[in-house]
Coordinates of C-alpha atoms and ligand atoms in Angstrom, one line a residue:
X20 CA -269.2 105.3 41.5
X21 CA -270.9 102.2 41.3
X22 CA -268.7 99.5 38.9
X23 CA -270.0 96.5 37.9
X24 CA -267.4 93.5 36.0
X25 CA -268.4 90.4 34.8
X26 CA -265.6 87.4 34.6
X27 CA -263.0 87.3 37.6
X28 CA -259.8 86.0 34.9
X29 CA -256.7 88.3 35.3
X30 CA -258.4 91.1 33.2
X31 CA -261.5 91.3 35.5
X32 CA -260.0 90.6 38.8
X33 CA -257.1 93.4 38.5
X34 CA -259.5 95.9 37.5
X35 CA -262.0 95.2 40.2
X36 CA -259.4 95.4 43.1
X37 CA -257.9 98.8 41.3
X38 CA -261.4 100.3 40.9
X39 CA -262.3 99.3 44.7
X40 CA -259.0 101.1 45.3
X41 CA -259.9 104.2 43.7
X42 CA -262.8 104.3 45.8
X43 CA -265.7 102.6 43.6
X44 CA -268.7 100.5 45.2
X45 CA -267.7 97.3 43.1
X46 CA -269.3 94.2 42.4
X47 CA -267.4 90.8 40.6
X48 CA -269.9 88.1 38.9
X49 CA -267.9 85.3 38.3
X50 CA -269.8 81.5 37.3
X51 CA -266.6 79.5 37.5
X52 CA -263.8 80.1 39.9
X53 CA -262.0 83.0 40.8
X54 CA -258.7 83.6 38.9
X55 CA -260.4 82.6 35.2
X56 CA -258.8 80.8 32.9
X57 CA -254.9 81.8 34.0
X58 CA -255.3 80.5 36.8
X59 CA -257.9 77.3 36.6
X60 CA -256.9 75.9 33.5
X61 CA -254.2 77.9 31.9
X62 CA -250.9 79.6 32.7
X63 CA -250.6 78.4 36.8
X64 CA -251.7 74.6 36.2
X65 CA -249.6 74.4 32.9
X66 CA -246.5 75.9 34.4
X67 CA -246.9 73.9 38.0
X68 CA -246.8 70.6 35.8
X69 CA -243.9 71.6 33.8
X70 CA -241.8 72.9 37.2
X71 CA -242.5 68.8 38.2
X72 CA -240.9 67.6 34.8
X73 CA -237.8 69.8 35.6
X74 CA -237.4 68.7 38.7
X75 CA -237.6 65.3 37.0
X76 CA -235.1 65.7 34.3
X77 CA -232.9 67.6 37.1
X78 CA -233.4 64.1 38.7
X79 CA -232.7 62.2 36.0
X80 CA -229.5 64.2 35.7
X81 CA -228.5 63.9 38.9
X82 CA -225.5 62.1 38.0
X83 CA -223.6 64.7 36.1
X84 CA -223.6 66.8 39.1
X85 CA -222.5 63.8 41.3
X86 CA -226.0 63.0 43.3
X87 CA -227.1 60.0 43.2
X88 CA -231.0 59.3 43.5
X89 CA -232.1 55.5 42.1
X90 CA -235.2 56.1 42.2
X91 CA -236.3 58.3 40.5
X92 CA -240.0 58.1 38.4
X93 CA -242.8 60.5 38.1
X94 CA -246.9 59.8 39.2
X95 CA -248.6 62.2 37.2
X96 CA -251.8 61.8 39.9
X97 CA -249.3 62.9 42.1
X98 CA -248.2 65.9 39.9
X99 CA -252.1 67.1 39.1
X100 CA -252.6 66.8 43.0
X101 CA -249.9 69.5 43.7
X102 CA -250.8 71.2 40.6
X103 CA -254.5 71.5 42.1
X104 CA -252.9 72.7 45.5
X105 CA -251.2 75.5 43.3
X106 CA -254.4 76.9 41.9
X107 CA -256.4 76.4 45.6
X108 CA -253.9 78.3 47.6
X109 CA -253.9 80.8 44.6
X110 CA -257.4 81.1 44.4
X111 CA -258.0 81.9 48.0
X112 CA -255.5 84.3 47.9
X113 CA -257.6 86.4 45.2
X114 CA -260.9 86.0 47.1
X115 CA -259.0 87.4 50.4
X116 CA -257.9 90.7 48.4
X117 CA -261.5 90.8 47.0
X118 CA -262.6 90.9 50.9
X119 CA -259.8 92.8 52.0
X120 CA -260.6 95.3 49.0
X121 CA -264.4 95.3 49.7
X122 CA -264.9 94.1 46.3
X123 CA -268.4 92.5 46.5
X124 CA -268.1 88.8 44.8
X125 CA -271.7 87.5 43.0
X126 CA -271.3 84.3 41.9
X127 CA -273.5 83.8 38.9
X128 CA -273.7 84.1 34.8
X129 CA -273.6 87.3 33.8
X130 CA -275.5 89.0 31.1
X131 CA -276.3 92.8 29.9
X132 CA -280.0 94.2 30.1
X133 CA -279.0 97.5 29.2
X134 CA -275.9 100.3 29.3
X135 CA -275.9 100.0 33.4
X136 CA -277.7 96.8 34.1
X137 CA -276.4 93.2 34.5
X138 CA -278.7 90.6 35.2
X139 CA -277.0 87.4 37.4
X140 CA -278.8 83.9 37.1
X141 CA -277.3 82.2 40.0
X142 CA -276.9 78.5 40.4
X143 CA -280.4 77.9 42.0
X144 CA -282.2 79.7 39.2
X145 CA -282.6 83.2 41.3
X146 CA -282.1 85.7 39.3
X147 CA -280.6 89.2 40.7
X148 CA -280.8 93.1 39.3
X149 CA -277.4 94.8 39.3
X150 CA -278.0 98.6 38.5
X151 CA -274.2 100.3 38.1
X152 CA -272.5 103.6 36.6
X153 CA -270.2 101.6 34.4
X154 CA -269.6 97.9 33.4
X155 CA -266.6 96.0 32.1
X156 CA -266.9 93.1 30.2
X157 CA -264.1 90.5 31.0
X158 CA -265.3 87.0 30.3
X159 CA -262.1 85.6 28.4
X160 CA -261.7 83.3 26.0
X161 CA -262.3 79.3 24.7
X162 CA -260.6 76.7 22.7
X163 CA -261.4 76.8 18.8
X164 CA -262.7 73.4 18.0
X165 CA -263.3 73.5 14.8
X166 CA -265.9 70.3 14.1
X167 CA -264.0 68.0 11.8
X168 CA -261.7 67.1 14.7
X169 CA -264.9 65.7 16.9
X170 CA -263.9 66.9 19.9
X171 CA -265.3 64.9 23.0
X172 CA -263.2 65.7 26.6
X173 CA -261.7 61.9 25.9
X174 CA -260.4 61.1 23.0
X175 CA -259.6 64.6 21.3
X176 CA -259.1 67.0 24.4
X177 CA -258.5 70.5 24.8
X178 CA -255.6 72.0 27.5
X179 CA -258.5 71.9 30.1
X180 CA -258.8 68.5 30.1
X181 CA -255.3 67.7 29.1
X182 CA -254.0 69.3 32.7
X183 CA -256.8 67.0 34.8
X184 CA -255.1 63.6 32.8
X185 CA -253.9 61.8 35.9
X186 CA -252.5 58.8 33.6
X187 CA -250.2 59.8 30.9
X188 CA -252.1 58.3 27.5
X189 CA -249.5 56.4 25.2
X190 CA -249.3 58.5 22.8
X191 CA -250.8 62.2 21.4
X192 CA -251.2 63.9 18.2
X193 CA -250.5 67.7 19.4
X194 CA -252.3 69.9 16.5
X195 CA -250.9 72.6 16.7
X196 CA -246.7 73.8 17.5
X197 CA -247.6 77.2 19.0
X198 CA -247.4 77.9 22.8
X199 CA -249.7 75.9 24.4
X200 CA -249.2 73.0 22.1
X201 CA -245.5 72.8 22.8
X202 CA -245.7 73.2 26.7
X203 CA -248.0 70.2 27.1
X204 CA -246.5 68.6 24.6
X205 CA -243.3 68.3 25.8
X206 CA -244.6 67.5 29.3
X207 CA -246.8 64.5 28.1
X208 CA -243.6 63.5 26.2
X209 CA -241.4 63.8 29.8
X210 CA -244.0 61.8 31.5
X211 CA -243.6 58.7 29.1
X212 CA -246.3 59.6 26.4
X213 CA -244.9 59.3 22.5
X214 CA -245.4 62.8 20.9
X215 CA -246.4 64.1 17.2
X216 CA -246.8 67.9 16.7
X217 CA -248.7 68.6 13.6
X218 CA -248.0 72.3 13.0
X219 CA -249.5 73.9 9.7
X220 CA -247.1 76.8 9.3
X221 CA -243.4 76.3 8.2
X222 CA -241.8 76.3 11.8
X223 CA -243.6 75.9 15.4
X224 CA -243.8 79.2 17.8
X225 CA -244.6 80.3 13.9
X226 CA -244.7 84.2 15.4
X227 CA -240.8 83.7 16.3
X228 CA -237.8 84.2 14.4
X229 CA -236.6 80.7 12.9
X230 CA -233.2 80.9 15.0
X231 CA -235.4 80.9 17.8
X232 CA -237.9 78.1 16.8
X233 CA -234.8 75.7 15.4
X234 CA -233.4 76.0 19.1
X235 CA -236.2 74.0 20.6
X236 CA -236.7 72.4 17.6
X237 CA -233.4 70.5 18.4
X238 CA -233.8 69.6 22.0
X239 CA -237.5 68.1 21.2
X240 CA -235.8 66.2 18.2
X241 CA -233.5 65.0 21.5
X242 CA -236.4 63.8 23.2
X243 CA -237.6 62.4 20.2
X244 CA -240.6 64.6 20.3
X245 CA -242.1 64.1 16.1
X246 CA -242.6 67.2 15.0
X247 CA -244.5 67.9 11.3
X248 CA -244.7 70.9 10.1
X249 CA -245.9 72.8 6.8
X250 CA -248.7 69.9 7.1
X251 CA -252.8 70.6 8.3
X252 CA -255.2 67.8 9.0
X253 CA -257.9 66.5 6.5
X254 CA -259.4 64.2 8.5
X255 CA -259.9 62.4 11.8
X256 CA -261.4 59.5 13.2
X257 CA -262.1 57.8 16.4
X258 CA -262.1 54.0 16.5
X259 CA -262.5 52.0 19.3
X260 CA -259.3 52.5 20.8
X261 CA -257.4 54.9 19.0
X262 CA -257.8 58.5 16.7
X263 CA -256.8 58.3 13.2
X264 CA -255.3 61.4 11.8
X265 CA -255.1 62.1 7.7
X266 CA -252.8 64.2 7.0
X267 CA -253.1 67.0 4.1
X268 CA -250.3 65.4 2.3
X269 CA -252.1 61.8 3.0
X270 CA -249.5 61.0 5.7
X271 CA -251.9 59.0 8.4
X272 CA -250.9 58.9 12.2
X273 CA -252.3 56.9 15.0
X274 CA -252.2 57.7 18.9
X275 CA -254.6 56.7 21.6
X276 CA -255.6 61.2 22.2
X277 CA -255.6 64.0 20.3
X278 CA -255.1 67.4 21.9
X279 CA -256.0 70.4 20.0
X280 CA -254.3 73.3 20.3
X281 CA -254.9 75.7 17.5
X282 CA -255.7 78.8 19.5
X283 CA -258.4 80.8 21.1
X284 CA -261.1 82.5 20.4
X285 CA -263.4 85.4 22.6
X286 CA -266.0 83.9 24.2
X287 CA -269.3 86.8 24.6
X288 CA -271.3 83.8 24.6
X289 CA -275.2 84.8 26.0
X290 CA -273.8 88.2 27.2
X291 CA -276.9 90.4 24.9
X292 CA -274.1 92.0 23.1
X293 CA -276.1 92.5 20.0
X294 CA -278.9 93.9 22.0
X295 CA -277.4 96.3 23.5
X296 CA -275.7 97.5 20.6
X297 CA -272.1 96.7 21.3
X298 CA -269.6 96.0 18.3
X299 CA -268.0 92.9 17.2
X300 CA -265.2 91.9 14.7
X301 CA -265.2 89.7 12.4
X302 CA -263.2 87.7 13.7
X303 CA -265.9 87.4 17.0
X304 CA -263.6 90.4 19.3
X305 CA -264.8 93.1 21.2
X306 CA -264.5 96.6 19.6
X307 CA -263.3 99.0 22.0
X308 CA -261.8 102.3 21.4
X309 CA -258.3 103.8 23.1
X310 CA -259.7 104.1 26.2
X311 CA -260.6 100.6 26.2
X312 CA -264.5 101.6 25.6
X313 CA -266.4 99.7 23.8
X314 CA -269.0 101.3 21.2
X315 CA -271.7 101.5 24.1
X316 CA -270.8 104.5 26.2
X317 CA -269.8 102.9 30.0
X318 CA -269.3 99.7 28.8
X319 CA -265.9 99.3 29.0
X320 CA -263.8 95.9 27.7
X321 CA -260.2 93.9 27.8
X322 CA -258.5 90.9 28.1
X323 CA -259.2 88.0 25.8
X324 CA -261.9 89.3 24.6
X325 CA -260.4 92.0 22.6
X326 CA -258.3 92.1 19.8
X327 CA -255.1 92.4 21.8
X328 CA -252.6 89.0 22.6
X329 CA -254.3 86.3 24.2
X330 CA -252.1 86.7 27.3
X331 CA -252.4 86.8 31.0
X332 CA -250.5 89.8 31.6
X333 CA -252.1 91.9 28.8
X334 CA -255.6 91.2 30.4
X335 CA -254.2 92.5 33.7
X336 CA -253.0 95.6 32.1
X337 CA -255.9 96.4 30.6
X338 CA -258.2 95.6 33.3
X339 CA -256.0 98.8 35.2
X340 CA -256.2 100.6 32.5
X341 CA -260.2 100.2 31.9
X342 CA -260.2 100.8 36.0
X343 CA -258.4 103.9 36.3
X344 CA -260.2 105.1 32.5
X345 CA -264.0 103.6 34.5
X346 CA -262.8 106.1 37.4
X347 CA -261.8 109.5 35.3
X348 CA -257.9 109.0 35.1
X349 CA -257.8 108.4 31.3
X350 CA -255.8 106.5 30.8
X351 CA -255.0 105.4 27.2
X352 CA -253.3 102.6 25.0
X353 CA -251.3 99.7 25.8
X354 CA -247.5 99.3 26.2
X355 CA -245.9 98.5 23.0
X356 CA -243.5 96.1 24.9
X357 CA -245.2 93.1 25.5
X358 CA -243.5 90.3 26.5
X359 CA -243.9 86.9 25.3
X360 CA -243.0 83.6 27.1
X361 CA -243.0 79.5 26.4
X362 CA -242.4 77.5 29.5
X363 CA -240.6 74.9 27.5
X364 CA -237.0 73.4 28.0
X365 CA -235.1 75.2 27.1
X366 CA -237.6 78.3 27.7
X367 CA -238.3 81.2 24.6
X368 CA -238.7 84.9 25.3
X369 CA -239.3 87.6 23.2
X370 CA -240.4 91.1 23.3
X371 CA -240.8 93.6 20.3
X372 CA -239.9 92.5 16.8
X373 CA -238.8 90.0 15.5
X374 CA -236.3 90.3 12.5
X375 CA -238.6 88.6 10.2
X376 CA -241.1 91.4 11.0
X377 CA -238.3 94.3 11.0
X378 CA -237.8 92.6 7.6
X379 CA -241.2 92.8 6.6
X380 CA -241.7 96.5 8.0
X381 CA -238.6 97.8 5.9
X382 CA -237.0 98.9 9.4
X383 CA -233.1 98.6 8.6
X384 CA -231.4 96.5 11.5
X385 CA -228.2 95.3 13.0
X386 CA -228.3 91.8 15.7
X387 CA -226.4 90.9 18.8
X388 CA -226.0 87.7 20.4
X389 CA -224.3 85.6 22.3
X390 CA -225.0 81.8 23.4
X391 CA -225.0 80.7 26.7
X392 CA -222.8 77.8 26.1
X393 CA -220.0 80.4 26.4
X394 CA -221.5 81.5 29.8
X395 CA -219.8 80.7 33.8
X396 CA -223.7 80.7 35.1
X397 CA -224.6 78.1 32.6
X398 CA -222.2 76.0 32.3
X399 CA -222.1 75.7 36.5
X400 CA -226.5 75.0 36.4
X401 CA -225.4 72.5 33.3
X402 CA -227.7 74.5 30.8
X403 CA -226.2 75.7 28.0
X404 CA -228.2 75.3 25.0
X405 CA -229.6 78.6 23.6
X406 CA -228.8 82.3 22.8
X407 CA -229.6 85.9 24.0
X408 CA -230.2 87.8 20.6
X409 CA -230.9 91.9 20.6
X410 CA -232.4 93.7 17.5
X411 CA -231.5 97.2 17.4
X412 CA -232.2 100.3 14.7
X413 CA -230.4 102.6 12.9
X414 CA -230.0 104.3 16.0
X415 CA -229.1 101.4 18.1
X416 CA -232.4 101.7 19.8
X417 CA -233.2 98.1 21.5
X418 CA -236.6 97.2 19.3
X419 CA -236.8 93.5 20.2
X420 CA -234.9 91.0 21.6
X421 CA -235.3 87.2 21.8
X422 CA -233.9 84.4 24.8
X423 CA -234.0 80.9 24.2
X424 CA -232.2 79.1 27.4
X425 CA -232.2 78.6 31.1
X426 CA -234.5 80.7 32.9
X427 CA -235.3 83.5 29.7
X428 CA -238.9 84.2 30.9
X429 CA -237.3 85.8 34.0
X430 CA -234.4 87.5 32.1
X431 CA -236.7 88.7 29.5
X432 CA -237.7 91.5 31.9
X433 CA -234.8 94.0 31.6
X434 CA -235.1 93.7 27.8
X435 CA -238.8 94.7 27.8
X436 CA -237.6 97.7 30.0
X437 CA -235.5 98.8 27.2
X438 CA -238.3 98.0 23.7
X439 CA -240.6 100.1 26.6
X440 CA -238.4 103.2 27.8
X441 CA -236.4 103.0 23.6
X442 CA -232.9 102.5 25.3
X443 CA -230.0 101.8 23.2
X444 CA -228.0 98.9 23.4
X445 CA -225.3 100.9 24.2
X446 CA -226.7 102.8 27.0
X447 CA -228.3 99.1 28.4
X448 CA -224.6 97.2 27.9
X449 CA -223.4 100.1 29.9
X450 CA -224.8 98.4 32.9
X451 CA -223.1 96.3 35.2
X452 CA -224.2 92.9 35.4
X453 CA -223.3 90.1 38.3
X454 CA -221.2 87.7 38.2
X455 CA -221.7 84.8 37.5
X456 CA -225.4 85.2 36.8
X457 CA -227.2 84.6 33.5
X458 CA -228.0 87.8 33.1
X459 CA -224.6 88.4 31.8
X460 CA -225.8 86.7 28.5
X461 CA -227.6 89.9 28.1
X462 CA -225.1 92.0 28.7
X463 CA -223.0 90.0 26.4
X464 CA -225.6 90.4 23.4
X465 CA -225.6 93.5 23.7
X466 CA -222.2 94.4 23.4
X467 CA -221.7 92.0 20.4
X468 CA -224.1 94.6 19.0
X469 CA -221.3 97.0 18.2
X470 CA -218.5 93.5 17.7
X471 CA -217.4 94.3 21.6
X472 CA -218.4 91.0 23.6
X473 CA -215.4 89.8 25.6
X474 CA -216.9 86.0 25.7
X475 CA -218.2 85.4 22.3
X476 CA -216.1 83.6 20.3
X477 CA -215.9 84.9 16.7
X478 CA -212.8 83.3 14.3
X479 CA -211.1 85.7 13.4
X480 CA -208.9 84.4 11.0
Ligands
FAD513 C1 -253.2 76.2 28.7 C2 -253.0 77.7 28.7 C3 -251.8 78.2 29.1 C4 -251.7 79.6 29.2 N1 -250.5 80.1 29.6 C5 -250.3 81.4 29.7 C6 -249.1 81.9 30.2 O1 -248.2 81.2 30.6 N2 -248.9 83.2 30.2 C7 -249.9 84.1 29.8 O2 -249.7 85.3 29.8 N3 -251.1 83.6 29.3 C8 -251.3 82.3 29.3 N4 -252.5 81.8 28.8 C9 -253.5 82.8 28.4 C10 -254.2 83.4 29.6 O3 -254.8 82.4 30.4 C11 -255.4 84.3 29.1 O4 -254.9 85.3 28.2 C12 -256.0 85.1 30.3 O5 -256.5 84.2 31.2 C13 -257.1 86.0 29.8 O6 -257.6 86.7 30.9 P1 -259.1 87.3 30.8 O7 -259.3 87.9 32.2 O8 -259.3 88.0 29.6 O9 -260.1 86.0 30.7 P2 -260.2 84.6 31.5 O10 -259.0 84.3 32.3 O11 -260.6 83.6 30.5 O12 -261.4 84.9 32.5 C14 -262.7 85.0 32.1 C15 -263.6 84.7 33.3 O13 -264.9 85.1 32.9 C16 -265.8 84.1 33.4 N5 -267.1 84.2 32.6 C17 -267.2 84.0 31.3 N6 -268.5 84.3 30.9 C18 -269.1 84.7 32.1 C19 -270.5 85.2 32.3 N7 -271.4 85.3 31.4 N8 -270.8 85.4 33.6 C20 -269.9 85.3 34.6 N9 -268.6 84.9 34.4 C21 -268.2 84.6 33.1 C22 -265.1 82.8 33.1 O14 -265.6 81.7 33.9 C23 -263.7 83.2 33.5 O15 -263.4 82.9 34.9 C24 -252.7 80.4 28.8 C25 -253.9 79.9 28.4 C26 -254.1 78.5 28.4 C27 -255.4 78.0 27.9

């Protein structure tokens, strides 16, 4: 079985190496780097710049743990050098496993002649031929830049160029409170640059419970992070040395960048989709069926480019679904458990539903939670803002969950188990959790479920 895949982002890569495993003939195009936008310009940079402004704040906090360390600053031109040494080593690593896979890498841009042909224009102008039994179509997504905001690379960036800044500007307007907007935000803000979020909905991370958004709500009101919500822009303007931002309600702001960060869209750009008779959304996504098919038979498609969440580990899932589906295993669906992550301090979690949406669904539910404040492990790391909460049913099946503290990207994991596999809180409290380990704020949560935490205090009076 000959496979061809055009973009090498998580959703491409994964399902190249799987297919090569399987036993296909594959071939990779790729016009950028290896690794797409995860790892070039999205998850790996963002999260390497906000694992140095920890280890800043943890240095700035030295003193409460009795350390001493007077000099203590951050160089963000030191920061995007290591940051840039994250992505290279991770980038070679992925072209090794292509070579150690045989999966044949063509660098080039990609577009479809017909049901089995790609056509690669190469750097130099050469074009090649590449004739296959099926394709999949993995070429990601872009920033929405809508054109009222003028954007320019300088003045009014995107994430891309916001993680290649090697001075911190003096101040940003952040449009849009929603992932991306918060992570960089808060990093700018940690490496000396004053921050306003202007958010249009009524909370930021407007997809999570309010619970969940006040909690890092407070600590970037503690860093004196501005944040505006229930408020879109009207208009903007660059001057000389500034951007001038009008506010819907007429509110103007000033700061020397904007960075916009209102979301994503798919990016098909000059792949012939039309022509060959593939089907689009509205809203510019990739039809595909269960299987992952698109509405040209052997033309399979995932990742950004389909109506699923824009997130890393999605695309990797579905590029091993579409692999093993390309190679006769059909496989179908996604999970329904997908977990989703904010890199902030204090980090947000959540998997399933959120009550708002249980709410909204008519699904009758009972809540568990217990903060971490009450915690050994958290009080001994010195972080202790936040909450575990668990959302169960009538049945006490576990159908979403939420962490807002230290470490809850990692912690989320044994929650998504349960939204995946329908275990009960019961059955998942049941467990025995080590001492003195976050984790046991789980554990805790879920017991509160059924009033039986040992730790949470509740007045009882
Ligand atoms: C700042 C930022 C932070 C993020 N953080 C996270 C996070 O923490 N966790 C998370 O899960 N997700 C995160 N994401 C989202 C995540 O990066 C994407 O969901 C993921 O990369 C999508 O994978 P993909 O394979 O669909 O596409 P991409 O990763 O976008 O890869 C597509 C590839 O296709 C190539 N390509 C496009 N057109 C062609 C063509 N015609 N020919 C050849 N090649 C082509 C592109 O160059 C690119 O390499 C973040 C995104 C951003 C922007």
């Amino acid at each position: 079985m000959k496979i061809t895949v055009i973009g090498a982002g998580p959703g491409g890569y994964e399902a190249a190496i799987m297919a090569a495993k399987l036993g296909a003939d594959v071939k990779i195009v790729e016009k950028n780097e290896v690794g797409g936008t995860c790892l070039n310009i999205g998850c790996i940079p963002t999260k390497a710049l906000l694992a140095s402004s920890d280890v800043l704040t943890t240095s700035l906090e030295a003193e409460k743990f009795g350390v001493f360390n007077d000099n203590t600053y951050a160089d963000l031109k030191q920061i995007i050098e290591r940051k840039d040494k994250v992505v290279s080593g991770l980038v070679k690593g992925i072209k090794f496993l292509f070579e150690s896979n045989c999966v044949n890498l063509v660098r080039g841009i990609g577009k479809l002649i017909d049901s089995k042909t790609v056509e690669v224009k190469r750097g130099d102008g050469s074009v090649e031929k590449l004739v296959s039994d099926k394709i999949l179509l993995a070429t990601g997504s872009i920033p929405i830049c809508p054109e009222m905001f003028h954007y320019d690379g300088k003045r009014v960036i995107t994430s891309t160029e916001a993680l290649a800044l090697k001075t911190p500007p003096k101040s940003m307007i952040v449009i849009g409170g929603g992932v991306i907007g918060c992570e960089l935000g808060q990093f700018f803000n940690r490496m000396g640059t004053k921050i306003t979020i202007v958010e249009m909905a009524d909370q930021i991370l407007s997809s999570e419970d309010e619970d969940v958004a006040k909690q890092l709500v407070r600590q970037f009101k503690r860093e004196k992070i501005k944040i505006l919500t229930a408020n879109g822009v009207s208009d903007v303007n660059i001057q000389d040395s500034n951007v001038v931002v009008t506010l819907k309600n007429g509110e103007i702001l000033e700061a020397e960048m904007i960075l916009l960060s209102i979301g994503r869209c798919s990016y098909s750009k000059g792949l012939n989709l039309e022509e060959v008779g593939i089907k689009i959304d509205p809203q510019g996504h990739i039809e595909v069926d269960g299987n992952l098919e698109t509405s040209v038979k052997g033309i399979y498609a995932v990742g950004d480019l389909i109506n699923t969440p824009f997130l890393a580990h999605v695309a990797s899932k579905e590029g091993i679904i579409a692999a093993e589906n390309m190679m006769g295993k059909a496989k179908t669906g996604l999970h329904k458990a997908i977990p989703r992550c904010v890199y902030t301090d204090p980090q947000v979690a959540a998997v399933g539903l959120t009550e708002k949406e249980a709410q909204k669904r008519g699904i009758p539910y009972k809540t568990g939670s217990f903060d971490f404040r009450a915690l050994g492990k958290a009080q001994i790391i010195g972080k202790i803002q936040g909450q575990v909460k668990i959302i169960v049913d009538e049945k006490d099946v576990v159908i979403g969950a939420s962490i807002v503290g230290p470490e809850a990207t990692d912690l989320l994991a044994e929650l998504t188990m349960a939204v995946h596999f329908g275990l009960t809180a019961e059955v998942l409290g049941d467990v025995i959790h080590p001492h003195p380990t976050l984790s046991e704020a789980i554990m805790e949560a879920l017991h509160d479920v059924h009033g039986k935490s040992i730790n949470k205090v509740s007045l009882r009076l």
